[in-house]
C-alpha cells in the first residue's frame, strides 16, 4: 500500500471540506446541516448522530481514506464525491 506523500487534510479538501481556524473541517451538505471532521490525538472523528461518532486513525494512504469515507457515506447517506478528479 502506497503511503508516501499522502495528506489527509488535502484529501478532505478534495471532498469539498473547508479547514476552519480550530483545525476541524466542515462542508455544508444541506441548508441546515454541516458535515464535520474533527481531529484529536492522531485520529479523525465524524459525528454521525448526537450519540454516535465514527472515529479512526488518520489514514496514511488514499486507498484507506477512500474505504473509510465509503463507510461514512453509507452510514450517513451523505454523498461526498471527490471534486477534482
PDB file of N, CA, C and O in Angstrom:
ATOM      1  N   UNK A   1       0.837  -1.174   0.000  1.00  0.00           N
ATOM      2  CA  UNK A   1       0.000   0.000   0.000  1.00  0.00           C
ATOM      3  C   UNK A   1       0.885   1.242   0.000  1.00  0.00           C
ATOM      4  O   UNK A   1       1.766   1.380   0.827  1.00  0.00           O
ATOM      5  N   UNK A   2       0.633   2.143  -0.917  1.00  0.00           N
ATOM      6  CA  UNK A   2       1.445   3.352  -1.046  1.00  0.00           C
ATOM      7  C   UNK A   2       1.087   4.339   0.061  1.00  0.00           C
ATOM      8  O   UNK A   2      -0.072   4.686   0.240  1.00  0.00           O
ATOM      9  N   UNK A   3       2.085   4.800   0.807  1.00  0.00           N
ATOM     10  CA  UNK A   3       1.819   5.716   1.914  1.00  0.00           C
ATOM     11  C   UNK A   3       2.544   7.050   1.763  1.00  0.00           C
ATOM     12  O   UNK A   3       2.167   8.003   2.407  1.00  0.00           O
ATOM     13  N   UNK A   4       3.597   7.130   0.958  1.00  0.00           N
ATOM     14  CA  UNK A   4       4.365   8.362   0.904  1.00  0.00           C
ATOM     15  C   UNK A   4       3.556   9.507   0.296  1.00  0.00           C
ATOM     16  O   UNK A   4       2.752   9.315  -0.604  1.00  0.00           O
ATOM     17  N   UNK A   5       3.763  10.685   0.855  1.00  0.00           N
ATOM     18  CA  UNK A   5       3.168  11.923   0.360  1.00  0.00           C
ATOM     19  C   UNK A   5       1.639  11.978   0.436  1.00  0.00           C
ATOM     20  O   UNK A   5       1.046  12.787  -0.250  1.00  0.00           O
ATOM     21  N   UNK A   6       1.010  11.123   1.232  1.00  0.00           N
ATOM     22  CA  UNK A   6      -0.442  11.216   1.371  1.00  0.00           C
ATOM     23  C   UNK A   6      -0.762  12.239   2.454  1.00  0.00           C
ATOM     24  O   UNK A   6      -0.261  12.170   3.566  1.00  0.00           O
ATOM     25  N   UNK A   7      -1.604  13.202   2.113  1.00  0.00           N
ATOM     26  CA  UNK A   7      -2.001  14.266   3.030  1.00  0.00           C
ATOM     27  C   UNK A   7      -3.512  14.186   3.227  1.00  0.00           C
ATOM     28  O   UNK A   7      -4.283  14.520   2.325  1.00  0.00           O
ATOM     29  N   UNK A   8      -3.939  13.741   4.406  1.00  0.00           N
ATOM     30  CA  UNK A   8      -5.358  13.555   4.675  1.00  0.00           C
ATOM     31  C   UNK A   8      -6.119  14.876   4.655  1.00  0.00           C
ATOM     32  O   UNK A   8      -7.270  14.912   4.233  1.00  0.00           O
ATOM     33  N   UNK A   9      -5.492  15.958   5.063  1.00  0.00           N
ATOM     34  CA  UNK A   9      -6.148  17.276   5.014  1.00  0.00           C
ATOM     35  C   UNK A   9      -6.464  17.640   3.565  1.00  0.00           C
ATOM     36  O   UNK A   9      -7.581  18.062   3.241  1.00  0.00           O
ATOM     37  N   UNK A  10      -5.505  17.448   2.677  1.00  0.00           N
ATOM     38  CA  UNK A  10      -5.736  17.724   1.254  1.00  0.00           C
ATOM     39  C   UNK A  10      -6.804  16.797   0.690  1.00  0.00           C
ATOM     40  O   UNK A  10      -7.618  17.199  -0.145  1.00  0.00           O
ATOM     41  N   UNK A  11      -6.799  15.548   1.139  1.00  0.00           N
ATOM     42  CA  UNK A  11      -7.817  14.590   0.713  1.00  0.00           C
ATOM     43  C   UNK A  11      -9.202  15.103   1.111  1.00  0.00           C
ATOM     44  O   UNK A  11     -10.137  15.091   0.306  1.00  0.00           O
ATOM     45  N   UNK A  12      -9.345  15.560   2.355  1.00  0.00           N
ATOM     46  CA  UNK A  12     -10.626  16.105   2.820  1.00  0.00           C
ATOM     47  C   UNK A  12     -11.028  17.325   1.996  1.00  0.00           C
ATOM     48  O   UNK A  12     -12.199  17.475   1.625  1.00  0.00           O
ATOM     49  N   UNK A  13     -10.064  18.175   1.686  1.00  0.00           N
ATOM     50  CA  UNK A  13     -10.349  19.346   0.844  1.00  0.00           C
ATOM     51  C   UNK A  13     -10.860  18.921  -0.528  1.00  0.00           C
ATOM     52  O   UNK A  13     -11.736  19.564  -1.096  1.00  0.00           O
ATOM     53  N   UNK A  14     -10.314  17.816  -1.061  1.00  0.00           N
ATOM     54  CA  UNK A  14     -10.751  17.338  -2.376  1.00  0.00           C
ATOM     55  C   UNK A  14     -12.197  16.863  -2.346  1.00  0.00           C
ATOM     56  O   UNK A  14     -12.834  16.744  -3.382  1.00  0.00           O
ATOM     57  N   UNK A  15     -12.722  16.615  -1.161  1.00  0.00           N
ATOM     58  CA  UNK A  15     -14.119  16.206  -0.993  1.00  0.00           C
ATOM     59  C   UNK A  15     -14.996  17.389  -0.578  1.00  0.00           C
ATOM     60  O   UNK A  15     -16.129  17.211  -0.162  1.00  0.00           O
ATOM     61  N   UNK A  16     -14.455  18.591  -0.718  1.00  0.00           N
ATOM     62  CA  UNK A  16     -15.242  19.790  -0.505  1.00  0.00           C
ATOM     63  C   UNK A  16     -15.272  20.301   0.925  1.00  0.00           C
ATOM     64  O   UNK A  16     -16.012  21.236   1.228  1.00  0.00           O
ATOM     65  N   UNK A  17     -14.472  19.724   1.814  1.00  0.00           N
ATOM     66  CA  UNK A  17     -14.428  20.220   3.183  1.00  0.00           C
ATOM     67  C   UNK A  17     -13.482  21.408   3.265  1.00  0.00           C
ATOM     68  O   UNK A  17     -12.486  21.474   2.551  1.00  0.00           O
ATOM     69  N   UNK A  18     -13.803  22.335   4.142  1.00  0.00           N
ATOM     70  CA  UNK A  18     -13.012  23.544   4.335  1.00  0.00           C
ATOM     71  C   UNK A  18     -12.423  23.513   5.732  1.00  0.00           C
ATOM     72  O   UNK A  18     -13.134  23.259   6.705  1.00  0.00           O
ATOM     73  N   UNK A  19     -11.120  23.779   5.833  1.00  0.00           N
ATOM     74  CA  UNK A  19     -10.451  23.786   7.131  1.00  0.00           C
ATOM     75  C   UNK A  19     -10.789  25.074   7.869  1.00  0.00           C
ATOM     76  O   UNK A  19     -10.633  26.167   7.335  1.00  0.00           O
ATOM     77  N   UNK A  20     -11.259  24.929   9.103  1.00  0.00           N
ATOM     78  CA  UNK A  20     -11.591  26.069   9.944  1.00  0.00           C
ATOM     79  C   UNK A  20     -10.395  26.428  10.819  1.00  0.00           C
ATOM     80  O   UNK A  20      -9.444  25.671  10.936  1.00  0.00           O
ATOM     81  N   UNK A  21     -10.458  27.578  11.470  1.00  0.00           N
ATOM     82  CA  UNK A  21      -9.334  28.058  12.276  1.00  0.00           C
ATOM     83  C   UNK A  21      -9.022  27.138  13.456  1.00  0.00           C
ATOM     84  O   UNK A  21      -7.886  27.096  13.916  1.00  0.00           O
ATOM     85  N   UNK A  22      -9.993  26.368  13.927  1.00  0.00           N
ATOM     86  CA  UNK A  22      -9.743  25.446  15.037  1.00  0.00           C
ATOM     87  C   UNK A  22      -9.139  24.118  14.570  1.00  0.00           C
ATOM     88  O   UNK A  22      -8.909  23.228  15.374  1.00  0.00           O
ATOM     89  N   UNK A  23      -8.902  23.972  13.260  1.00  0.00           N
ATOM     90  CA  UNK A  23      -8.302  22.759  12.719  1.00  0.00           C
ATOM     91  C   UNK A  23      -9.314  21.742  12.226  1.00  0.00           C
ATOM     92  O   UNK A  23      -8.965  20.835  11.484  1.00  0.00           O
ATOM     93  N   UNK A  24     -10.564  21.867  12.629  1.00  0.00           N
ATOM     94  CA  UNK A  24     -11.592  20.964  12.141  1.00  0.00           C
ATOM     95  C   UNK A  24     -11.970  21.338  10.721  1.00  0.00           C
ATOM     96  O   UNK A  24     -11.624  22.412  10.234  1.00  0.00           O
ATOM     97  N   UNK A  25     -12.702  20.442  10.061  1.00  0.00           N
ATOM     98  CA  UNK A  25     -13.096  20.691   8.683  1.00  0.00           C
ATOM     99  C   UNK A  25     -14.603  20.549   8.553  1.00  0.00           C
ATOM    100  O   UNK A  25     -15.208  19.701   9.213  1.00  0.00           O
ATOM    101  N   UNK A  26     -15.207  21.375   7.690  1.00  0.00           N
ATOM    102  CA  UNK A  26     -16.655  21.392   7.509  1.00  0.00           C
ATOM    103  C   UNK A  26     -17.020  21.427   6.037  1.00  0.00           C
ATOM    104  O   UNK A  26     -16.277  21.949   5.212  1.00  0.00           O
ATOM    105  N   UNK A  27     -18.214  20.882   5.755  1.00  0.00           N
ATOM    106  CA  UNK A  27     -18.809  21.030   4.429  1.00  0.00           C
ATOM    107  C   UNK A  27     -20.313  21.145   4.613  1.00  0.00           C
ATOM    108  O   UNK A  27     -20.932  20.302   5.261  1.00  0.00           O
ATOM    109  N   UNK A  28     -20.882  22.190   4.054  1.00  0.00           N
ATOM    110  CA  UNK A  28     -22.331  22.353   4.123  1.00  0.00           C
ATOM    111  C   UNK A  28     -22.959  21.380   3.133  1.00  0.00           C
ATOM    112  O   UNK A  28     -22.670  21.435   1.934  1.00  0.00           O
ATOM    113  N   UNK A  29     -23.807  20.470   3.635  1.00  0.00           N
ATOM    114  CA  UNK A  29     -24.422  19.477   2.755  1.00  0.00           C
ATOM    115  C   UNK A  29     -25.931  19.696   2.613  1.00  0.00           C
ATOM    116  O   UNK A  29     -26.568  19.074   1.783  1.00  0.00           O
ATOM    117  N   UNK A  30     -26.476  20.575   3.435  1.00  0.00           N
ATOM    118  CA  UNK A  30     -27.882  20.977   3.331  1.00  0.00           C
ATOM    119  C   UNK A  30     -27.984  22.357   3.978  1.00  0.00           C
ATOM    120  O   UNK A  30     -27.073  22.788   4.676  1.00  0.00           O
ATOM    121  N   UNK A  31     -29.111  23.016   3.770  1.00  0.00           N
ATOM    122  CA  UNK A  31     -29.269  24.358   4.330  1.00  0.00           C
ATOM    123  C   UNK A  31     -29.064  24.391   5.839  1.00  0.00           C
ATOM    124  O   UNK A  31     -28.577  25.367   6.376  1.00  0.00           O
ATOM    125  N   UNK A  32     -29.430  23.304   6.504  1.00  0.00           N
ATOM    126  CA  UNK A  32     -29.359  23.297   7.961  1.00  0.00           C
ATOM    127  C   UNK A  32     -28.439  22.207   8.520  1.00  0.00           C
ATOM    128  O   UNK A  32     -28.560  21.820   9.673  1.00  0.00           O
ATOM    129  N   UNK A  33     -27.515  21.694   7.683  1.00  0.00           N
ATOM    130  CA  UNK A  33     -26.657  20.616   8.169  1.00  0.00           C
ATOM    131  C   UNK A  33     -25.230  20.774   7.653  1.00  0.00           C
ATOM    132  O   UNK A  33     -25.003  20.922   6.458  1.00  0.00           O
ATOM    133  N   UNK A  34     -24.268  20.703   8.572  1.00  0.00           N
ATOM    134  CA  UNK A  34     -22.844  20.732   8.231  1.00  0.00           C
ATOM    135  C   UNK A  34     -22.235  19.371   8.506  1.00  0.00           C
ATOM    136  O   UNK A  34     -22.427  18.799   9.580  1.00  0.00           O
ATOM    137  N   UNK A  35     -21.498  18.842   7.529  1.00  0.00           N
ATOM    138  CA  UNK A  35     -20.725  17.616   7.714  1.00  0.00           C
ATOM    139  C   UNK A  35     -19.396  18.042   8.323  1.00  0.00           C
ATOM    140  O   UNK A  35     -18.724  18.918   7.794  1.00  0.00           O
ATOM    141  N   UNK A  36     -19.009  17.422   9.428  1.00  0.00           N
ATOM    142  CA  UNK A  36     -17.828  17.871  10.165  1.00  0.00           C
ATOM    143  C   UNK A  36     -16.830  16.731  10.346  1.00  0.00           C
ATOM    144  O   UNK A  36     -17.205  15.601  10.612  1.00  0.00           O
ATOM    145  N   UNK A  37     -15.558  17.069  10.210  1.00  0.00           N
ATOM    146  CA  UNK A  37     -14.456  16.158  10.539  1.00  0.00           C
ATOM    147  C   UNK A  37     -13.627  16.853  11.611  1.00  0.00           C
ATOM    148  O   UNK A  37     -13.136  17.954  11.404  1.00  0.00           O
ATOM    149  N   UNK A  38     -13.511  16.191  12.757  1.00  0.00           N
ATOM    150  CA  UNK A  38     -12.715  16.728  13.872  1.00  0.00           C
ATOM    151  C   UNK A  38     -11.431  15.914  13.986  1.00  0.00           C
ATOM    152  O   UNK A  38     -11.400  14.740  13.636  1.00  0.00           O
ATOM    153  N   UNK A  39     -10.396  16.534  14.524  1.00  0.00           N
ATOM    154  CA  UNK A  39      -9.114  15.867  14.693  1.00  0.00           C
ATOM    155  C   UNK A  39      -8.710  15.886  16.161  1.00  0.00           C
ATOM    156  O   UNK A  39      -8.806  16.928  16.819  1.00  0.00           O
ATOM    157  N   UNK A  40      -8.241  14.728  16.665  1.00  0.00           N
ATOM    158  CA  UNK A  40      -7.836  14.634  18.060  1.00  0.00           C
ATOM    159  C   UNK A  40      -6.866  13.468  18.230  1.00  0.00           C
ATOM    160  O   UNK A  40      -7.198  12.325  17.911  1.00  0.00           O
ATOM    161  N   UNK A  41      -5.666  13.766  18.702  1.00  0.00           N
ATOM    162  CA  UNK A  41      -4.673  12.737  19.048  1.00  0.00           C
ATOM    163  C   UNK A  41      -4.415  11.717  17.937  1.00  0.00           C
ATOM    164  O   UNK A  41      -4.431  10.516  18.170  1.00  0.00           O
ATOM    165  N   UNK A  42      -4.187  12.206  16.718  1.00  0.00           N
ATOM    166  CA  UNK A  42      -3.861  11.314  15.610  1.00  0.00           C
ATOM    167  C   UNK A  42      -5.053  10.560  15.037  1.00  0.00           C
ATOM    168  O   UNK A  42      -4.904   9.643  14.254  1.00  0.00           O
ATOM    169  N   UNK A  43      -6.251  10.966  15.431  1.00  0.00           N
ATOM    170  CA  UNK A  43      -7.472  10.342  14.942  1.00  0.00           C
ATOM    171  C   UNK A  43      -8.348  11.412  14.303  1.00  0.00           C
ATOM    172  O   UNK A  43      -8.221  12.586  14.586  1.00  0.00           O
ATOM    173  N   UNK A  44      -9.265  10.961  13.453  1.00  0.00           N
ATOM    174  CA  UNK A  44     -10.297  11.863  12.974  1.00  0.00           C
ATOM    175  C   UNK A  44     -11.633  11.323  13.431  1.00  0.00           C
ATOM    176  O   UNK A  44     -11.821  10.120  13.585  1.00  0.00           O
ATOM    177  N   UNK A  45     -12.545  12.235  13.711  1.00  0.00           N
ATOM    178  CA  UNK A  45     -13.832  11.893  14.290  1.00  0.00           C
ATOM    179  C   UNK A  45     -14.914  12.583  13.470  1.00  0.00           C
ATOM    180  O   UNK A  45     -14.842  13.785  13.212  1.00  0.00           O
ATOM    181  N   UNK A  46     -15.929  11.809  13.071  1.00  0.00           N
ATOM    182  CA  UNK A  46     -17.057  12.352  12.322  1.00  0.00           C
ATOM    183  C   UNK A  46     -18.317  12.083  13.128  1.00  0.00           C
ATOM    184  O   UNK A  46     -18.686  10.924  13.324  1.00  0.00           O
ATOM    185  N   UNK A  47     -18.969  13.127  13.617  1.00  0.00           N
ATOM    186  CA  UNK A  47     -20.244  12.916  14.301  1.00  0.00           C
ATOM    187  C   UNK A  47     -21.289  12.411  13.297  1.00  0.00           C
ATOM    188  O   UNK A  47     -21.529  13.045  12.277  1.00  0.00           O
ATOM    189  N   UNK A  48     -21.854  11.241  13.582  1.00  0.00           N
ATOM    190  CA  UNK A  48     -22.858  10.649  12.697  1.00  0.00           C
ATOM    191  C   UNK A  48     -24.258  10.973  13.215  1.00  0.00           C
ATOM    192  O   UNK A  48     -25.135  11.360  12.460  1.00  0.00           O
ATOM    193  N   UNK A  49     -24.456  10.800  14.505  1.00  0.00           N
ATOM    194  CA  UNK A  49     -25.684  11.182  15.193  1.00  0.00           C
ATOM    195  C   UNK A  49     -25.250  11.858  16.494  1.00  0.00           C
ATOM    196  O   UNK A  49     -24.073  11.783  16.856  1.00  0.00           O
ATOM    197  N   UNK A  50     -26.173  12.447  17.224  1.00  0.00           N
ATOM    198  CA  UNK A  50     -25.759  13.049  18.506  1.00  0.00           C
ATOM    199  C   UNK A  50     -25.122  12.048  19.477  1.00  0.00           C
ATOM    200  O   UNK A  50     -24.322  12.431  20.322  1.00  0.00           O
ATOM    201  N   UNK A  51     -25.447  10.771  19.323  1.00  0.00           N
ATOM    202  CA  UNK A  51     -24.932   9.752  20.239  1.00  0.00           C
ATOM    203  C   UNK A  51     -23.867   8.843  19.643  1.00  0.00           C
ATOM    204  O   UNK A  51     -23.349   7.964  20.330  1.00  0.00           O
ATOM    205  N   UNK A  52     -23.538   9.004  18.350  1.00  0.00           N
ATOM    206  CA  UNK A  52     -22.596   8.089  17.703  1.00  0.00           C
ATOM    207  C   UNK A  52     -21.597   8.863  16.852  1.00  0.00           C
ATOM    208  O   UNK A  52     -21.980   9.717  16.055  1.00  0.00           O
ATOM    209  N   UNK A  53     -20.327   8.524  17.012  1.00  0.00           N
ATOM    210  CA  UNK A  53     -19.231   9.143  16.266  1.00  0.00           C
ATOM    211  C   UNK A  53     -18.427   8.075  15.555  1.00  0.00           C
ATOM    212  O   UNK A  53     -18.113   7.042  16.142  1.00  0.00           O
ATOM    213  N   UNK A  54     -18.076   8.325  14.286  1.00  0.00           N
ATOM    214  CA  UNK A  54     -17.158   7.464  13.544  1.00  0.00           C
ATOM    215  C   UNK A  54     -15.760   7.985  13.850  1.00  0.00           C
ATOM    216  O   UNK A  54     -15.466   9.154  13.630  1.00  0.00           O
ATOM    217  N   UNK A  55     -14.891   7.131  14.380  1.00  0.00           N
ATOM    218  CA  UNK A  55     -13.545   7.554  14.769  1.00  0.00           C
ATOM    219  C   UNK A  55     -12.525   6.538  14.291  1.00  0.00           C
ATOM    220  O   UNK A  55     -12.671   5.338  14.545  1.00  0.00           O
ATOM    221  N   UNK A  56     -11.506   7.005  13.600  1.00  0.00           N
ATOM    222  CA  UNK A  56     -10.432   6.144  13.084  1.00  0.00           C
ATOM    223  C   UNK A  56      -9.112   6.893  13.164  1.00  0.00           C
ATOM    224  O   UNK A  56      -9.078   8.122  13.211  1.00  0.00           O
ATOM    225  N   UNK A  57      -8.031   6.126  13.128  1.00  0.00           N
ATOM    226  CA  UNK A  57      -6.716   6.752  12.981  1.00  0.00           C
ATOM    227  C   UNK A  57      -6.676   7.445  11.629  1.00  0.00           C
ATOM    228  O   UNK A  57      -7.279   6.984  10.665  1.00  0.00           O
ATOM    229  N   UNK A  58      -5.949   8.558  11.560  1.00  0.00           N
ATOM    230  CA  UNK A  58      -5.823   9.271  10.298  1.00  0.00           C
ATOM    231  C   UNK A  58      -5.148   8.337   9.294  1.00  0.00           C
ATOM    232  O   UNK A  58      -4.072   7.804   9.564  1.00  0.00           O
ATOM    233  N   UNK A  59      -5.802   8.088   8.154  1.00  0.00           N
ATOM    234  CA  UNK A  59      -5.246   7.144   7.184  1.00  0.00           C
ATOM    235  C   UNK A  59      -3.944   7.648   6.573  1.00  0.00           C
ATOM    236  O   UNK A  59      -3.741   8.843   6.410  1.00  0.00           O
ATOM    237  N   UNK A  60      -3.100   6.695   6.234  1.00  0.00           N
ATOM    238  CA  UNK A  60      -1.796   7.007   5.650  1.00  0.00           C
ATOM    239  C   UNK A  60      -1.745   6.732   4.149  1.00  0.00           C
ATOM    240  O   UNK A  60      -0.689   6.818   3.538  1.00  0.00           O
ATOM    241  N   UNK A  61      -2.907   6.397   3.575  1.00  0.00           N
ATOM    242  CA  UNK A  61      -2.959   6.167   2.130  1.00  0.00           C
ATOM    243  C   UNK A  61      -4.319   6.584   1.591  1.00  0.00           C
ATOM    244  O   UNK A  61      -5.321   6.595   2.316  1.00  0.00           O
ATOM    245  N   UNK A  62      -4.354   6.936   0.319  1.00  0.00           N
ATOM    246  CA  UNK A  62      -5.594   7.317  -0.336  1.00  0.00           C
ATOM    247  C   UNK A  62      -6.558   6.149  -0.366  1.00  0.00           C
ATOM    248  O   UNK A  62      -7.769   6.320  -0.179  1.00  0.00           O
ATOM    249  N   UNK A  63      -6.049   4.950  -0.574  1.00  0.00           N
ATOM    250  CA  UNK A  63      -6.904   3.770  -0.645  1.00  0.00           C
ATOM    251  C   UNK A  63      -7.663   3.561   0.666  1.00  0.00           C
ATOM    252  O   UNK A  63      -8.869   3.290   0.662  1.00  0.00           O
ATOM    253  N   UNK A  64      -6.972   3.704   1.785  1.00  0.00           N
ATOM    254  CA  UNK A  64      -7.620   3.543   3.087  1.00  0.00           C
ATOM    255  C   UNK A  64      -8.604   4.682   3.342  1.00  0.00           C
ATOM    256  O   UNK A  64      -9.718   4.464   3.830  1.00  0.00           O
ATOM    257  N   UNK A  65      -8.236   5.899   2.986  1.00  0.00           N
ATOM    258  CA  UNK A  65      -9.139   7.043   3.146  1.00  0.00           C
ATOM    259  C   UNK A  65     -10.401   6.845   2.301  1.00  0.00           C
ATOM    260  O   UNK A  65     -11.513   7.090   2.774  1.00  0.00           O
ATOM    261  N   UNK A  66     -10.241   6.385   1.053  1.00  0.00           N
ATOM    262  CA  UNK A  66     -11.393   6.108   0.186  1.00  0.00           C
ATOM    263  C   UNK A  66     -12.329   5.099   0.850  1.00  0.00           C
ATOM    264  O   UNK A  66     -13.542   5.297   0.886  1.00  0.00           O
ATOM    265  N   UNK A  67     -11.765   4.027   1.371  1.00  0.00           N
ATOM    266  CA  UNK A  67     -12.564   2.976   2.017  1.00  0.00           C
ATOM    267  C   UNK A  67     -13.316   3.548   3.229  1.00  0.00           C
ATOM    268  O   UNK A  67     -14.520   3.311   3.386  1.00  0.00           O
ATOM    269  N   UNK A  68     -12.619   4.285   4.070  1.00  0.00           N
ATOM    270  CA  UNK A  68     -13.248   4.823   5.272  1.00  0.00           C
ATOM    271  C   UNK A  68     -14.341   5.829   4.925  1.00  0.00           C
ATOM    272  O   UNK A  68     -15.398   5.848   5.551  1.00  0.00           O
ATOM    273  N   UNK A  69     -14.121   6.661   3.905  1.00  0.00           N
ATOM    274  CA  UNK A  69     -15.153   7.615   3.509  1.00  0.00           C
ATOM    275  C   UNK A  69     -16.351   6.893   2.896  1.00  0.00           C
ATOM    276  O   UNK A  69     -17.490   7.341   3.048  1.00  0.00           O
ATOM    277  N   UNK A  70     -16.131   5.774   2.208  1.00  0.00           N
ATOM    278  CA  UNK A  70     -17.244   4.969   1.695  1.00  0.00           C
ATOM    279  C   UNK A  70     -18.121   4.486   2.841  1.00  0.00           C
ATOM    280  O   UNK A  70     -19.344   4.541   2.770  1.00  0.00           O
ATOM    281  N   UNK A  71     -17.481   4.008   3.913  1.00  0.00           N
ATOM    282  CA  UNK A  71     -18.215   3.540   5.093  1.00  0.00           C
ATOM    283  C   UNK A  71     -19.044   4.676   5.675  1.00  0.00           C
ATOM    284  O   UNK A  71     -20.233   4.510   5.974  1.00  0.00           O
ATOM    285  N   UNK A  72     -18.444   5.847   5.834  1.00  0.00           N
ATOM    286  CA  UNK A  72     -19.147   7.002   6.395  1.00  0.00           C
ATOM    287  C   UNK A  72     -20.315   7.400   5.496  1.00  0.00           C
ATOM    288  O   UNK A  72     -21.413   7.702   5.985  1.00  0.00           O
ATOM    289  N   UNK A  73     -20.105   7.402   4.194  1.00  0.00           N
ATOM    290  CA  UNK A  73     -21.177   7.772   3.271  1.00  0.00           C
ATOM    291  C   UNK A  73     -22.350   6.802   3.382  1.00  0.00           C
ATOM    292  O   UNK A  73     -23.515   7.222   3.364  1.00  0.00           O
ATOM    293  N   UNK A  74     -22.066   5.510   3.522  1.00  0.00           N
ATOM    294  CA  UNK A  74     -23.135   4.521   3.680  1.00  0.00           C
ATOM    295  C   UNK A  74     -23.859   4.704   5.003  1.00  0.00           C
ATOM    296  O   UNK A  74     -25.079   4.569   5.075  1.00  0.00           O
ATOM    297  N   UNK A  75     -23.120   5.028   6.066  1.00  0.00           N
ATOM    298  CA  UNK A  75     -23.727   5.213   7.384  1.00  0.00           C
ATOM    299  C   UNK A  75     -24.613   6.449   7.436  1.00  0.00           C
ATOM    300  O   UNK A  75     -25.658   6.437   8.081  1.00  0.00           O
ATOM    301  N   UNK A  76     -24.193   7.518   6.774  1.00  0.00           N
ATOM    302  CA  UNK A  76     -24.892   8.796   6.882  1.00  0.00           C
ATOM    303  C   UNK A  76     -25.852   9.059   5.729  1.00  0.00           C
ATOM    304  O   UNK A  76     -26.744   9.892   5.857  1.00  0.00           O
ATOM    305  N   UNK A  77     -25.649   8.397   4.602  1.00  0.00           N
ATOM    306  CA  UNK A  77     -26.448   8.685   3.419  1.00  0.00           C
ATOM    307  C   UNK A  77     -26.032   9.976   2.734  1.00  0.00           C
ATOM    308  O   UNK A  77     -26.722  10.468   1.846  1.00  0.00           O
ATOM    309  N   UNK A  78     -24.889  10.530   3.133  1.00  0.00           N
ATOM    310  CA  UNK A  78     -24.383  11.778   2.569  1.00  0.00           C
ATOM    311  C   UNK A  78     -23.318  11.458   1.531  1.00  0.00           C
ATOM    312  O   UNK A  78     -22.351  10.758   1.830  1.00  0.00           O
ATOM    313  N   UNK A  79     -23.495  11.953   0.329  1.00  0.00           N
ATOM    314  CA  UNK A  79     -22.526  11.761  -0.746  1.00  0.00           C
ATOM    315  C   UNK A  79     -21.443  12.827  -0.662  1.00  0.00           C
ATOM    316  O   UNK A  79     -21.757  14.025  -0.573  1.00  0.00           O
ATOM    317  N   UNK A  80     -20.178  12.400  -0.637  1.00  0.00           N
ATOM    318  CA  UNK A  80     -19.043  13.318  -0.613  1.00  0.00           C
ATOM    319  C   UNK A  80     -18.096  12.949  -1.754  1.00  0.00           C
ATOM    320  O   UNK A  80     -17.009  12.420  -1.536  1.00  0.00           O
ATOM    321  N   UNK A  81     -18.507  13.231  -2.995  1.00  0.00           N
ATOM    322  CA  UNK A  81     -17.637  12.867  -4.119  1.00  0.00           C
ATOM    323  C   UNK A  81     -16.361  13.693  -4.133  1.00  0.00           C
ATOM    324  O   UNK A  81     -16.329  14.815  -3.637  1.00  0.00           O
ATOM    325  N   UNK A  82     -15.323  13.117  -4.711  1.00  0.00           N
ATOM    326  CA  UNK A  82     -14.081  13.869  -4.890  1.00  0.00           C
ATOM    327  C   UNK A  82     -14.355  14.890  -5.991  1.00  0.00           C
ATOM    328  O   UNK A  82     -14.830  14.550  -7.067  1.00  0.00           O
ATOM    329  N   UNK A  83     -14.080  16.142  -5.699  1.00  0.00           N
ATOM    330  CA  UNK A  83     -14.456  17.235  -6.592  1.00  0.00           C
ATOM    331  C   UNK A  83     -13.488  17.456  -7.745  1.00  0.00           C
ATOM    332  O   UNK A  83     -13.860  17.984  -8.766  1.00  0.00           O
ATOM    333  N   UNK A  84     -12.223  17.092  -7.591  1.00  0.00           N
ATOM    334  CA  UNK A  84     -11.194  17.438  -8.577  1.00  0.00           C
ATOM    335  C   UNK A  84     -10.632  16.199  -9.264  1.00  0.00           C
ATOM    336  O   UNK A  84      -9.432  16.063  -9.377  1.00  0.00           O
ATOM    337  N   UNK A  85     -11.474  15.312  -9.729  1.00  0.00           N
ATOM    338  CA  UNK A  85     -10.963  14.141 -10.450  1.00  0.00           C
ATOM    339  C   UNK A  85     -11.182  14.306 -11.919  1.00  0.00           C
ATOM    340  O   UNK A  85     -12.065  14.955 -12.384  1.00  0.00           O
TER     341      UNK A  85
END
